[in-house]
Amino acid sequence: MKYILVTGGVISGIGKGIIASSVGTILKSCGLHVTSIKIDPYINIDAGTFSPYEHGEVFVLDDGGEVDLDLGNYERFLDIRLTKDNNLTTGKIYQYVINKERKGDYLGKTVQVVPHITDAIQEWVMRQALIPVDEDGLEPQVCVIELGGTVGDIESMPFIEAFRQFQFKVKRENFCNIHVSLVPQPSSTGEQKTKPTQNSVRELRGLGLSPDLVVCRCSNPLDTAVKEKISMFCHVEPEQVICVHDVSSIYRVPLLLEEQGVVDYFLRRLDLPIERQPRKMLMKWKEMADRYDRLLETCSIALVGKYTKFSDSYASVIKALEHSALAINHKLEIKYIDSTDLEPSTLQEEPVRYHEAWQKLCSAHGVLVPGGFGVRGTEGKIQAIAWARKQKKPFLGVCLGMQLAVVEFSRNVLGWQDANSTEFDPETTHPVVIDMPEHNPGQMGGTMRLGKRRTLFQTKNSVMSSFQRDSASSLSDRVLEGGGQSLEQFSWCGWGQRQDLSSLRCHEQVAVVGGRVREIPLERPGCGDREAGGRGSCEHTQEPLHQPAFLPGKLYGDPDYLEERHRHRFEVNPVLKKCLEDQGLKFVGQDVGGERMEIVELEDHPFFVGVQYHPEFLSRPIKPSPPYFGLLLASVGRLPHYLQKGCRLSPRDTYSDRSGSSSPDSEITELKFPSVNHD
């Protein structure tokens, strides 16, 4: 196993995650199996309880791990599937060591940072580096480790010490350190300053690690004299000083590293088994980067959210939009709209902000309402959803966005003016969004429905199932998406609280169970409660109430399900399903147990889709996420043509420039969802 440690200095947020991802990308393009580990020195067990303004978005993995957003970069760049143990925090390490101490594993010894904490860090890294992350299930050959924060932070000291010891444990020929630093260029003088990098490397070497590569982040390419100066003061050869200046897109970063001989250096330094052959994967990255720079047409999407002041709050959402825009040969323009600015109260207090927000919304080609928590801004999101529905503007609701779409439809179409989520109004007489039963309100972390789940389509006559069905022939059994929120059906025959059920007068005698309509004996309110009859049975019918509508392949020959990732806590009241569908809001997907409705679509609308999962978590540069891709297609008016052509984009429609020339790579120009051959 070869280990590459990426550290950072001078400032946080310097780009260590992109550098680590890019290093992994160029090594994977050489035919190596690469895995990644992100170390965060904070004491939190995981990132699940962070505010979006504190640390950006929370990325969710297949196993339900709530992790740092940099693991999203790793998965997107390397097209791998990581686990929660690929994100290591101080909290996890101390919890692990304390649990061992409580069990007596240290046999009465004094437990200390050195050697017990440092040994635990090394053991964790060596153990996790062996876990397969590629679809072929082969053991990785290279592990890229990113140490968060900056060198010199007090909380990162145990990790620096652990890797000081680690380099001798695994031997020099198997360990390499990349240090990412800043070379500022003050506008007053225009001179590139090396002193911050010198000080950062000096501090790192004083702690026992000597960098093999010094990656310099700068606004402009480094002058030769500056490179030589860094080489002299940082004890490295000039070719070991790598310049990563500001570029037009992140797709160029792997190319920038490769052009400066990083692969050749690793080949010599780590004795990697790399063959001299054309690297097809990097050629596709170059094609994507070149195409990105040639784009002329623009598609604008209004992102109506609560955390729009910090773009990292929606990092995966933005990447999914960028992937989809690139696939249809359009530049992406995101119009960030704080949902509170759309509310009538803002009109009274700050009318300028109110009108500017509505001008952004009305001028966008499509509307996206992403996930979120808390009541603030929800009424503004509902206003945006109502406008998109009435104006037939392409709309995608993700997570909370789908739930609020159901709330909006219930209020304005069904006429239930107080329809709401119990998260925001526990006393509402129409609780269309409800707390899921397994949620523990006394515990903040890990109480949501997390990780990869399977969703079955209820009909083939829907936009999302068309994406799935027409692409299934090129797949085995793994398909679309990564997910977020989902719908929960409580114990069906009575739902535990008769008054909530009986308040829904329009269809109080029926409920849809696994795609079928079944009468509910309201005169027996205890039926189906957890205390009487259990969650999965009814004492009157003696039949299981939770069954999938059909198994994969039952409705039509191709696989008719998708796999998704979830992160949610509240769900749509399933008793409303029949009421909503009668008015045109169709639930077209549900989970395998028949308990949760995952996908909703509105009839007679160009594109009005809500998903309870988070599709952005599985979007890739060469494999865009279908819901986001559908939003972009609908926003530029190409969705009907795309569906008519069997979910294929012709070269002229996608990867051609205005002169009519198209990419020679047929695997890309004939993009078909959700899989693309990407060797």
XYZ file of C-alpha atoms in Angstrom:
679
model
C 0.000 0.000 0.000
C 1.238 3.449 -0.952
C 0.153 6.364 1.251
C 0.016 9.990 0.089
C -0.626 12.513 2.871
C -1.944 15.948 1.867
C -1.433 18.711 4.442
C -2.151 22.436 4.231
C -0.703 25.642 5.558
C -1.232 29.407 5.873
C -5.047 29.377 5.595
C -7.879 26.860 5.717
C -9.972 26.276 2.619
C -6.899 26.533 0.422
C -8.008 23.666 -1.805
C -6.550 20.548 -0.203
C -9.654 18.563 -1.095
C -9.414 19.403 -4.800
C -5.665 18.697 -4.800
C -6.173 15.334 -3.071
C -9.003 14.446 -5.469
C -6.927 15.471 -8.481
C -3.936 13.416 -7.328
C -6.221 10.412 -6.966
C -7.706 11.051 -10.395
C -4.401 11.087 -12.262
C -3.243 7.951 -10.426
C -6.507 6.167 -11.192
C -6.141 7.187 -14.839
C -2.863 5.249 -14.789
C -4.738 2.058 -13.955
C -4.275 2.073 -10.178
C -6.980 1.412 -7.605
C -7.198 4.489 -5.374
C -9.015 5.151 -2.113
C -9.237 8.314 -0.001
C -9.434 9.205 3.681
C -10.360 12.613 5.085
C -9.170 13.537 8.584
C -10.999 16.332 10.402
C -9.431 17.456 13.700
C -12.707 18.644 15.254
C -14.137 16.772 18.246
C -17.529 16.117 16.628
C -18.179 12.443 15.935
C -19.327 13.334 12.416
C -20.525 16.288 10.366
C -24.228 15.507 10.782
C -25.028 18.261 13.282
C -23.104 21.077 11.579
C -24.795 24.238 10.424
C -24.339 24.717 6.656
C -22.685 28.039 7.451
C -20.251 26.316 9.799
C -18.732 23.696 7.548
C -20.678 23.645 4.284
C -22.963 20.815 3.301
C -23.164 17.442 4.993
C -22.333 14.731 2.472
C -24.079 11.367 2.945
C -22.498 8.037 1.989
C -24.016 4.690 1.005
C -23.727 3.331 4.536
C -25.456 6.382 6.018
C -22.312 8.160 7.161
C -22.708 11.934 7.467
C -19.312 13.254 6.486
C -17.307 16.237 5.345
C -18.072 17.664 1.910
C -14.548 16.807 0.694
C -15.568 13.145 0.546
C -18.058 14.260 -2.070
C -15.138 15.591 -4.114
C -13.386 12.232 -3.790
C -16.434 10.296 -4.935
C -17.115 12.609 -7.871
C -13.514 12.809 -9.096
C -12.647 9.134 -8.615
C -16.123 7.621 -9.163
C -15.790 5.491 -6.030
C -18.048 4.600 -3.091
C -16.632 5.443 0.330
C -17.804 4.512 3.836
C -18.231 6.503 7.024
C -14.877 5.224 8.298
C -13.183 7.051 5.427
C -13.906 10.204 7.431
C -11.829 10.234 10.611
C -12.391 12.825 13.329
C -10.825 13.540 16.694
C -14.163 12.618 18.262
C -14.164 9.188 16.605
C -10.596 8.457 17.673
C -11.111 9.489 21.294
C -14.407 7.601 21.441
C -12.657 4.499 20.068
C -9.799 4.723 22.586
C -12.052 5.483 25.563
C -14.302 2.519 24.705
C -11.239 0.263 24.631
C -10.105 1.661 27.980
C -13.530 1.016 29.516
C -13.370 -2.581 28.342
C -9.939 -3.006 29.941
C -8.042 -3.487 26.697
C -5.125 -1.422 27.978
C -4.713 -3.645 31.061
C -4.468 -0.862 33.601
C -1.982 1.284 31.689
C -2.138 5.065 31.711
C -3.907 5.994 28.464
C -2.109 8.887 26.750
C -2.079 10.798 23.478
C 1.265 9.149 22.703
C 1.222 6.237 22.106
C -2.449 5.262 22.438
C -4.163 8.023 20.430
C -1.436 8.114 17.776
C -1.425 4.315 17.498
C -5.199 4.287 17.076
C -4.912 6.830 14.231
C -2.315 4.723 12.426
C -4.291 1.515 12.896
C -7.466 3.191 11.612
C -5.731 4.472 8.472
C -4.034 1.156 7.687
C -7.258 -0.773 8.224
C -9.455 1.556 6.176
C -6.968 1.829 3.301
C -7.581 -1.845 2.490
C -11.364 -1.523 2.078
C -12.391 -1.808 -1.629
C -14.120 1.281 -2.980
C -14.400 0.421 -6.686
C -17.160 -1.619 -8.257
C -14.745 -4.435 -9.105
C -14.167 -5.029 -5.381
C -10.373 -5.087 -5.689
C -8.153 -3.899 -2.870
C -6.792 -0.353 -3.347
C -3.143 0.178 -4.198
C -2.888 3.850 -3.210
C -4.508 5.705 -0.320
C -4.705 9.507 -0.513
C -5.122 11.016 2.977
C -6.167 14.625 3.499
C -5.458 16.175 6.888
C -7.929 19.002 7.446
C -7.116 22.344 8.987
C -3.714 24.003 8.810
C -0.322 22.945 10.117
C 0.181 24.396 13.595
C -3.427 24.075 14.755
C -3.451 22.673 18.274
C -6.196 20.158 17.493
C -4.237 18.626 14.591
C -1.076 17.972 16.605
C -1.906 14.307 17.458
C -2.452 13.566 13.777
C 0.820 15.199 12.721
C 2.633 13.167 15.372
C 0.849 10.001 14.241
C 2.048 10.467 10.658
C 5.549 11.356 11.815
C 5.665 7.877 13.304
C 3.699 6.388 10.420
C 6.307 7.277 7.778
C 8.825 5.032 9.516
C 6.326 2.239 10.148
C 5.393 1.856 6.457
C 8.884 2.813 5.156
C 9.881 5.839 3.135
C 9.262 4.209 -0.256
C 5.577 3.789 0.656
C 4.867 7.223 2.112
C 4.762 10.643 0.467
C 3.736 14.055 1.806
C 2.184 16.808 -0.317
C 1.989 20.203 1.355
C -0.445 22.754 -0.055
C 0.432 26.362 0.691
C -0.478 29.875 -0.394
C 1.606 32.267 -2.482
C -0.214 35.602 -2.234
C 0.242 38.387 -4.747
C -0.673 41.762 -3.191
C -2.232 44.118 -5.697
C -0.166 47.026 -4.367
C 3.126 45.512 -5.593
C 2.087 42.665 -7.877
C 4.923 40.580 -6.448
C 4.424 36.930 -5.537
C 5.314 36.467 -1.866
C 6.933 33.205 -0.708
C 7.332 33.943 3.000
C 3.985 32.338 4.065
C 4.986 29.122 2.299
C 8.466 29.196 3.814
C 7.061 29.581 7.319
C 4.455 26.881 6.795
C 6.981 24.324 5.513
C 9.406 25.242 8.312
C 6.717 24.554 10.901
C 5.782 21.247 9.253
C 9.401 20.114 9.184
C 9.791 21.130 12.812
C 6.989 18.680 13.612
C 8.806 15.845 11.884
C 7.309 15.777 8.375
C 9.281 16.915 5.354
C 7.133 17.572 2.250
C 7.980 15.771 -0.981
C 5.870 18.101 -3.104
C 5.059 21.728 -2.304
C 1.848 22.692 -4.103
C 1.563 26.479 -4.361
C -1.895 27.990 -4.684
C -1.693 31.321 -6.442
C -3.737 33.581 -8.645
C -1.220 33.535 -11.533
C 1.432 30.992 -12.654
C 4.611 31.114 -10.573
C 7.639 32.862 -12.002
C 10.758 30.724 -12.388
C 12.607 32.845 -9.840
C 9.808 32.334 -7.308
C 9.902 28.572 -7.819
C 13.656 28.525 -7.270
C 13.309 30.595 -4.124
C 10.708 28.211 -2.678
C 12.926 25.284 -3.647
C 15.897 26.772 -1.833
C 14.121 27.672 1.399
C 11.830 24.608 1.568
C 14.515 21.960 0.927
C 13.000 20.509 -2.270
C 14.062 20.364 -5.908
C 12.544 22.982 -8.257
C 10.533 20.259 -10.043
C 8.994 19.391 -6.667
C 7.428 22.857 -6.490
C 4.034 22.548 -8.204
C 2.052 25.587 -9.275
C -1.747 25.409 -9.087
C -2.959 28.798 -10.205
C -6.560 29.890 -10.694
C -8.075 28.109 -13.703
C -11.358 28.290 -15.568
C -12.768 25.105 -14.024
C -11.791 22.415 -11.525
C -11.638 19.944 -14.420
C -8.290 21.492 -15.316
C -6.634 20.834 -11.943
C -5.771 17.155 -12.638
C -4.451 18.197 -16.042
C -2.378 20.958 -14.456
C -0.763 18.508 -12.043
C -0.110 15.955 -14.770
C 1.510 18.552 -17.023
C 4.029 19.400 -14.291
C 5.261 15.810 -14.023
C 3.460 14.682 -10.873
C 2.892 11.189 -12.280
C 6.555 10.779 -13.192
C 7.546 11.943 -9.721
C 5.254 9.427 -8.029
C 6.552 6.734 -10.341
C 10.093 7.331 -9.089
C 9.349 8.243 -5.487
C 6.850 5.480 -4.669
C 7.891 2.910 -7.277
C 4.325 2.661 -8.550
C 3.350 -0.068 -11.031
C 2.432 2.397 -13.768
C 2.652 1.426 -17.416
C 3.534 3.973 -20.066
C 0.295 4.138 -22.008
C -2.248 6.748 -23.125
C -4.431 7.732 -20.186
C -7.927 7.668 -21.592
C -9.572 8.911 -18.410
C -7.495 12.097 -18.384
C -8.268 12.629 -22.061
C -11.942 12.755 -21.134
C -11.196 15.260 -18.388
C -9.347 17.385 -20.941
C -12.272 17.130 -23.339
C -14.656 18.218 -20.571
C -12.405 21.134 -19.590
C -12.054 22.291 -23.192
C -15.774 22.009 -23.787
C -16.494 23.943 -20.590
C -14.382 26.818 -21.885
C -16.173 26.841 -25.271
C -19.717 27.031 -23.927
C -21.671 30.031 -25.172
C -25.346 29.448 -24.380
C -26.497 29.931 -20.788
C -29.135 28.218 -18.688
C -30.154 29.988 -15.492
C -31.510 28.136 -12.470
C -33.060 29.873 -9.474
C -31.784 28.123 -6.340
C -34.304 29.036 -3.635
C -32.729 28.128 -0.319
C -32.000 29.222 3.232
C -28.200 29.142 3.203
C -27.450 30.958 -0.037
C -24.802 33.264 1.466
C -22.322 30.365 1.502
C -22.117 28.345 -1.715
C -20.515 25.334 0.013
C -23.847 24.845 1.796
C -25.108 23.441 -1.512
C -21.817 22.066 -2.873
C -23.196 18.785 -4.251
C -26.315 20.498 -5.611
C -24.177 22.998 -7.503
C -21.924 20.233 -8.856
C -24.940 18.219 -10.018
C -26.275 21.270 -11.857
C -22.859 21.888 -13.425
C -22.572 18.273 -14.584
C -26.014 18.458 -16.191
C -25.388 21.841 -17.814
C -22.131 20.575 -19.279
C -23.940 17.528 -20.665
C -26.308 19.738 -22.677
C -23.570 22.141 -23.753
C -24.726 25.120 -21.696
C -23.073 27.393 -19.215
C -24.752 27.321 -15.841
C -25.927 30.504 -14.191
C -27.195 30.011 -10.657
C -29.424 32.743 -9.267
C -29.121 32.418 -5.491
C -32.343 33.494 -3.801
C -32.787 33.629 -0.039
C -36.252 32.168 0.404
C -37.098 34.657 3.157
C -36.808 37.456 0.582
C -39.824 36.029 -1.289
C -42.141 36.263 1.705
C -44.745 39.052 2.043
C -43.195 40.192 5.333
C -40.047 41.199 3.422
C -42.163 43.404 1.156
C -43.201 45.426 4.193
C -39.737 45.681 5.719
C -37.362 45.724 2.728
C -39.309 46.128 -0.534
C -36.149 46.434 -2.641
C -34.879 43.021 -1.553
C -38.345 41.558 -2.104
C -38.648 42.801 -5.676
C -35.047 41.886 -6.532
C -35.646 38.328 -5.312
C -38.823 37.968 -7.354
C -37.092 39.457 -10.399
C -34.398 36.757 -10.116
C -37.020 34.043 -9.796
C -39.101 35.233 -12.723
C -36.092 35.611 -15.033
C -34.701 32.106 -14.391
C -35.233 29.231 -16.817
C -35.874 26.724 -14.028
C -36.465 26.564 -10.262
C -34.723 24.341 -7.726
C -35.749 24.082 -4.072
C -33.154 22.016 -2.157
C -33.291 20.509 1.325
C -33.096 22.245 4.664
C -34.311 22.246 8.256
C -36.322 24.641 10.386
C -39.313 26.861 9.743
C -37.387 29.964 8.638
C -37.846 30.617 4.935
C -40.312 27.794 4.295
C -43.145 30.137 3.318
C -40.859 31.750 0.741
C -40.064 28.348 -0.711
C -43.788 27.587 -0.915
C -44.305 30.874 -2.765
C -41.614 29.913 -5.291
C -43.111 26.423 -5.759
C -46.582 27.863 -6.312
C -45.218 30.273 -8.914
C -43.369 27.481 -10.754
C -46.470 25.290 -10.751
C -48.837 27.973 -11.995
C -46.428 29.441 -14.581
C -45.406 25.946 -15.784
C -41.788 26.711 -15.084
C -39.526 23.616 -14.790
C -39.220 22.741 -11.104
C -37.241 20.246 -9.036
C -37.828 19.828 -5.313
C -35.265 17.865 -3.337
C -35.769 16.627 0.197
C -37.615 19.460 1.975
C -38.366 20.844 -1.496
C -40.578 17.853 -2.250
C -42.335 18.057 1.100
C -43.104 21.732 0.607
C -44.373 20.968 -2.902
C -46.919 18.627 -1.280
C -47.763 21.314 1.283
C -48.245 23.933 -1.463
C -50.409 21.617 -3.556
C -52.517 20.689 -0.539
C -53.112 24.332 0.313
C -53.748 25.796 -3.119
C -55.329 22.875 -4.997
C -57.001 20.747 -2.346
C -58.013 23.849 -0.391
C -56.521 22.841 2.961
C -55.329 26.290 3.968
C -53.575 25.160 7.140
C -51.821 22.169 5.552
C -48.291 22.026 6.905
C -45.506 19.900 8.288
C -45.632 18.915 11.935
C -42.033 20.136 12.057
C -43.308 23.682 11.564
C -46.844 23.505 12.972
C -47.478 20.553 15.319
C -51.103 21.641 15.826
C -52.152 21.733 12.159
C -55.391 19.889 11.358
C -53.888 18.751 8.031
C -50.462 17.281 8.855
C -49.398 16.468 5.303
C -45.767 16.077 6.426
C -45.196 14.076 9.589
C -42.369 12.955 11.827
C -41.169 9.460 10.991
C -41.661 6.939 13.809
C -38.025 5.911 14.181
C -36.902 9.491 14.793
C -35.619 10.148 18.323
C -36.227 13.842 19.069
C -33.945 13.699 22.109
C -30.894 12.777 20.041
C -29.544 15.126 17.362
C -26.949 13.031 15.533
C -27.772 10.106 13.246
C -31.537 10.170 13.860
C -32.562 10.598 10.235
C -33.089 8.053 7.491
C -29.594 7.845 6.102
C -27.731 5.913 3.449
C -28.482 4.051 0.244
C -32.021 2.721 -0.216
C -33.949 1.180 -3.077
C -37.004 2.786 -4.648
C -39.515 0.985 -6.875
C -41.346 2.786 -9.637
C -45.127 2.576 -9.431
C -45.699 3.396 -13.082
C -43.769 3.472 -16.306
C -45.744 6.482 -17.529
C -43.638 9.114 -15.816
C -40.633 11.230 -16.628
C -38.364 9.680 -14.008
C -39.267 6.098 -14.884
C -38.612 6.943 -18.546
C -35.085 7.975 -17.613
C -34.729 4.700 -15.752
C -36.457 2.319 -18.141
C -34.759 3.494 -21.315
C -31.343 3.252 -19.752
C -31.805 -0.058 -17.947
C -30.665 -2.179 -20.879
C -27.099 -1.017 -20.344
C -27.102 -1.814 -16.620
C -27.014 -4.833 -14.413
C -28.907 -4.263 -11.180
C -27.501 -0.973 -9.890
C -29.094 2.159 -11.176
C -29.690 5.831 -10.584
C -29.463 8.015 -7.636
C -28.272 9.147 -4.237
C -30.918 10.300 -1.850
C -32.331 12.327 0.972
C -35.774 12.573 2.422
C -38.515 10.016 2.150
C -42.128 9.295 2.998
C -43.229 7.180 5.929
C -46.515 5.365 6.322
C -47.356 4.833 9.956
C -49.318 1.783 11.069
C -52.026 1.956 8.478
C -55.290 1.045 10.135
C -55.767 4.100 12.272
C -52.343 5.751 12.168
C -52.277 5.754 15.960
C -54.350 8.944 16.254
C -57.880 8.663 14.910
C -58.500 12.410 14.991
C -55.676 13.065 12.526
C -56.963 10.431 10.141
C -60.623 11.394 10.365
C -59.849 15.043 9.729
C -59.030 14.156 6.134
C -62.670 14.017 5.096
C -62.239 13.789 1.342
C -61.014 10.163 1.424
C -61.230 9.120 5.035
C -62.468 5.631 4.160
C -59.538 4.619 1.962
C -55.791 4.575 1.995
C -53.370 3.299 -0.561
C -51.387 0.333 0.716
C -48.587 -0.837 -1.548
C -50.362 0.498 -4.620
C -53.779 -0.924 -3.647
C -56.831 0.766 -2.122
C -58.029 -0.718 1.145
C -60.820 0.371 3.487
C -59.882 1.549 6.968
C -62.268 0.675 9.808
C -62.379 4.081 11.494
C -64.756 2.785 14.154
C -61.877 0.662 15.507
C -59.178 3.317 16.111
C -56.819 0.912 17.830
C -56.469 -1.248 14.742
C -52.957 -1.250 13.426
C -51.463 0.690 16.329
C -48.103 -0.454 17.608
C -49.794 -1.460 20.881
C -52.629 -3.355 19.160
C -51.904 -5.501 16.187
C -48.351 -4.384 15.509
C -46.918 -2.196 12.809
C -47.215 -4.695 9.987
C -50.595 -6.364 10.464
C -54.272 -5.563 10.892
C -56.402 -7.515 13.354
C -59.436 -7.134 11.078
C -57.922 -8.266 7.793
C -55.172 -10.522 9.166
C -53.133 -9.487 6.134
C -49.781 -7.768 5.934
C -50.335 -4.087 5.222
C -46.852 -3.196 4.018
C -46.081 -4.777 0.673
C -44.268 -3.414 -2.366
C -46.507 -2.683 -5.312
C -44.391 -4.983 -7.441
C -41.011 -6.606 -7.450
C -38.288 -5.461 -9.866
C -39.249 -6.495 -13.382
C -42.897 -7.216 -12.618
C -44.359 -4.257 -14.483
C -42.030 -4.455 -17.459
C -38.951 -6.388 -18.399
C -36.172 -3.961 -17.530
C -35.113 -3.212 -13.932
C -37.610 -0.728 -12.565
C -35.947 0.523 -9.450
C -33.247 2.948 -8.474
C -30.837 3.122 -5.565
C -30.602 6.356 -3.652
C -29.130 8.041 -0.608
C -31.296 9.521 2.116
C -30.943 12.195 4.739
C -34.248 13.211 6.259
C -36.416 13.263 9.355
C -39.956 14.200 8.259
C -42.227 12.441 5.776
C -45.445 12.973 3.861
C -48.632 11.676 5.430
C -49.470 8.647 3.243
C -53.223 8.920 3.805
C -53.137 11.939 1.495
C -51.835 9.919 -1.444
C -55.225 9.255 -3.049
C -56.386 12.842 -2.500
C -53.326 14.297 -4.190
C -53.278 11.852 -7.086
C -56.917 12.575 -7.920
C -55.867 16.180 -8.541
C -52.859 15.310 -10.708
C -49.960 15.118 -8.227
C -48.756 11.557 -8.759
C -46.497 9.518 -6.487
C -44.532 7.501 -9.022
C -41.978 5.817 -6.745
C -41.964 4.209 -3.317
C -39.558 2.198 -1.202
C -39.291 -1.587 -1.247
C -41.406 -1.946 1.883
C -44.253 0.021 0.355
C -44.070 2.475 3.249
C -42.506 5.613 1.786
C -43.360 7.585 -1.342
C -40.080 8.712 -2.877
C -40.903 10.513 -6.154
C -43.747 12.850 -7.033
C -44.619 14.328 -10.439
C -47.294 16.776 -11.541
C -49.328 15.978 -14.624
C -49.758 18.518 -17.432
C -46.557 20.336 -16.545
C -43.297 20.561 -18.539
C -41.286 19.299 -15.550
C -42.527 19.350 -11.979
C -40.685 16.676 -10.002
C -40.053 16.180 -6.308
C -37.733 13.549 -4.851
C -37.380 12.637 -1.200
C -33.809 11.465 -1.640
C -30.708 13.463 -2.543
C -29.834 12.701 -6.181
C -26.908 15.126 -6.130
C -24.841 12.764 -3.981
C -24.350 10.341 -6.879
C -23.889 12.820 -9.701
C -20.610 12.490 -11.594
C -18.957 14.757 -14.196
C -19.447 12.128 -16.914
C -22.671 10.714 -15.406
C -24.991 13.579 -14.410
C -27.838 12.963 -11.998
C -31.103 12.273 -13.929
C -33.416 14.552 -11.858
C -31.012 17.472 -12.242
C -30.389 16.579 -15.858
C -34.144 16.521 -16.464
C -34.473 19.962 -14.874
C -31.770 21.381 -17.147
C -33.239 19.713 -20.255
C -36.691 21.068 -19.469
C -35.263 24.514 -18.734
C -33.754 24.765 -22.235
C -36.825 23.176 -23.887
C -35.181 19.898 -24.926
C -36.834 17.409 -22.606
C -39.646 16.276 -24.983
C -37.147 15.669 -27.790
C -34.846 13.800 -25.419
C -37.641 11.463 -24.284
C -38.845 10.909 -27.854
C -35.337 9.834 -28.860
C -35.223 7.126 -26.201
C -33.342 9.206 -23.621
C -30.454 9.946 -25.943
C -28.800 13.222 -26.792
C -27.442 13.573 -30.285
C -24.000 15.171 -30.789
C -25.659 18.216 -32.308
C -27.882 18.660 -29.272
C -25.152 18.306 -26.671
C -21.462 18.385 -27.196
C -21.226 20.519 -30.305
C -20.108 24.121 -30.375
C -21.830 26.839 -32.370
C -19.809 26.018 -35.480
C -21.442 22.597 -35.554
C -18.334 20.586 -34.795
C -18.797 17.916 -32.178
C -16.658 15.872 -29.908
C -15.033 12.831 -31.533
C -15.670 10.746 -28.435
C -18.788 8.772 -29.305
C -19.103 7.476 -25.751
C -19.798 11.005 -24.610
C -21.694 12.409 -27.582
C -24.165 9.545 -27.362
C -24.808 10.070 -23.688
C -27.351 7.661 -22.297
C -28.552 7.573 -18.727
C -27.562 6.692 -16.189
C -24.452 4.795 -17.272
C -21.610 5.895 -19.497
C -18.637 3.741 -20.348
C -15.900 5.624 -18.483
C -12.847 3.364 -18.387
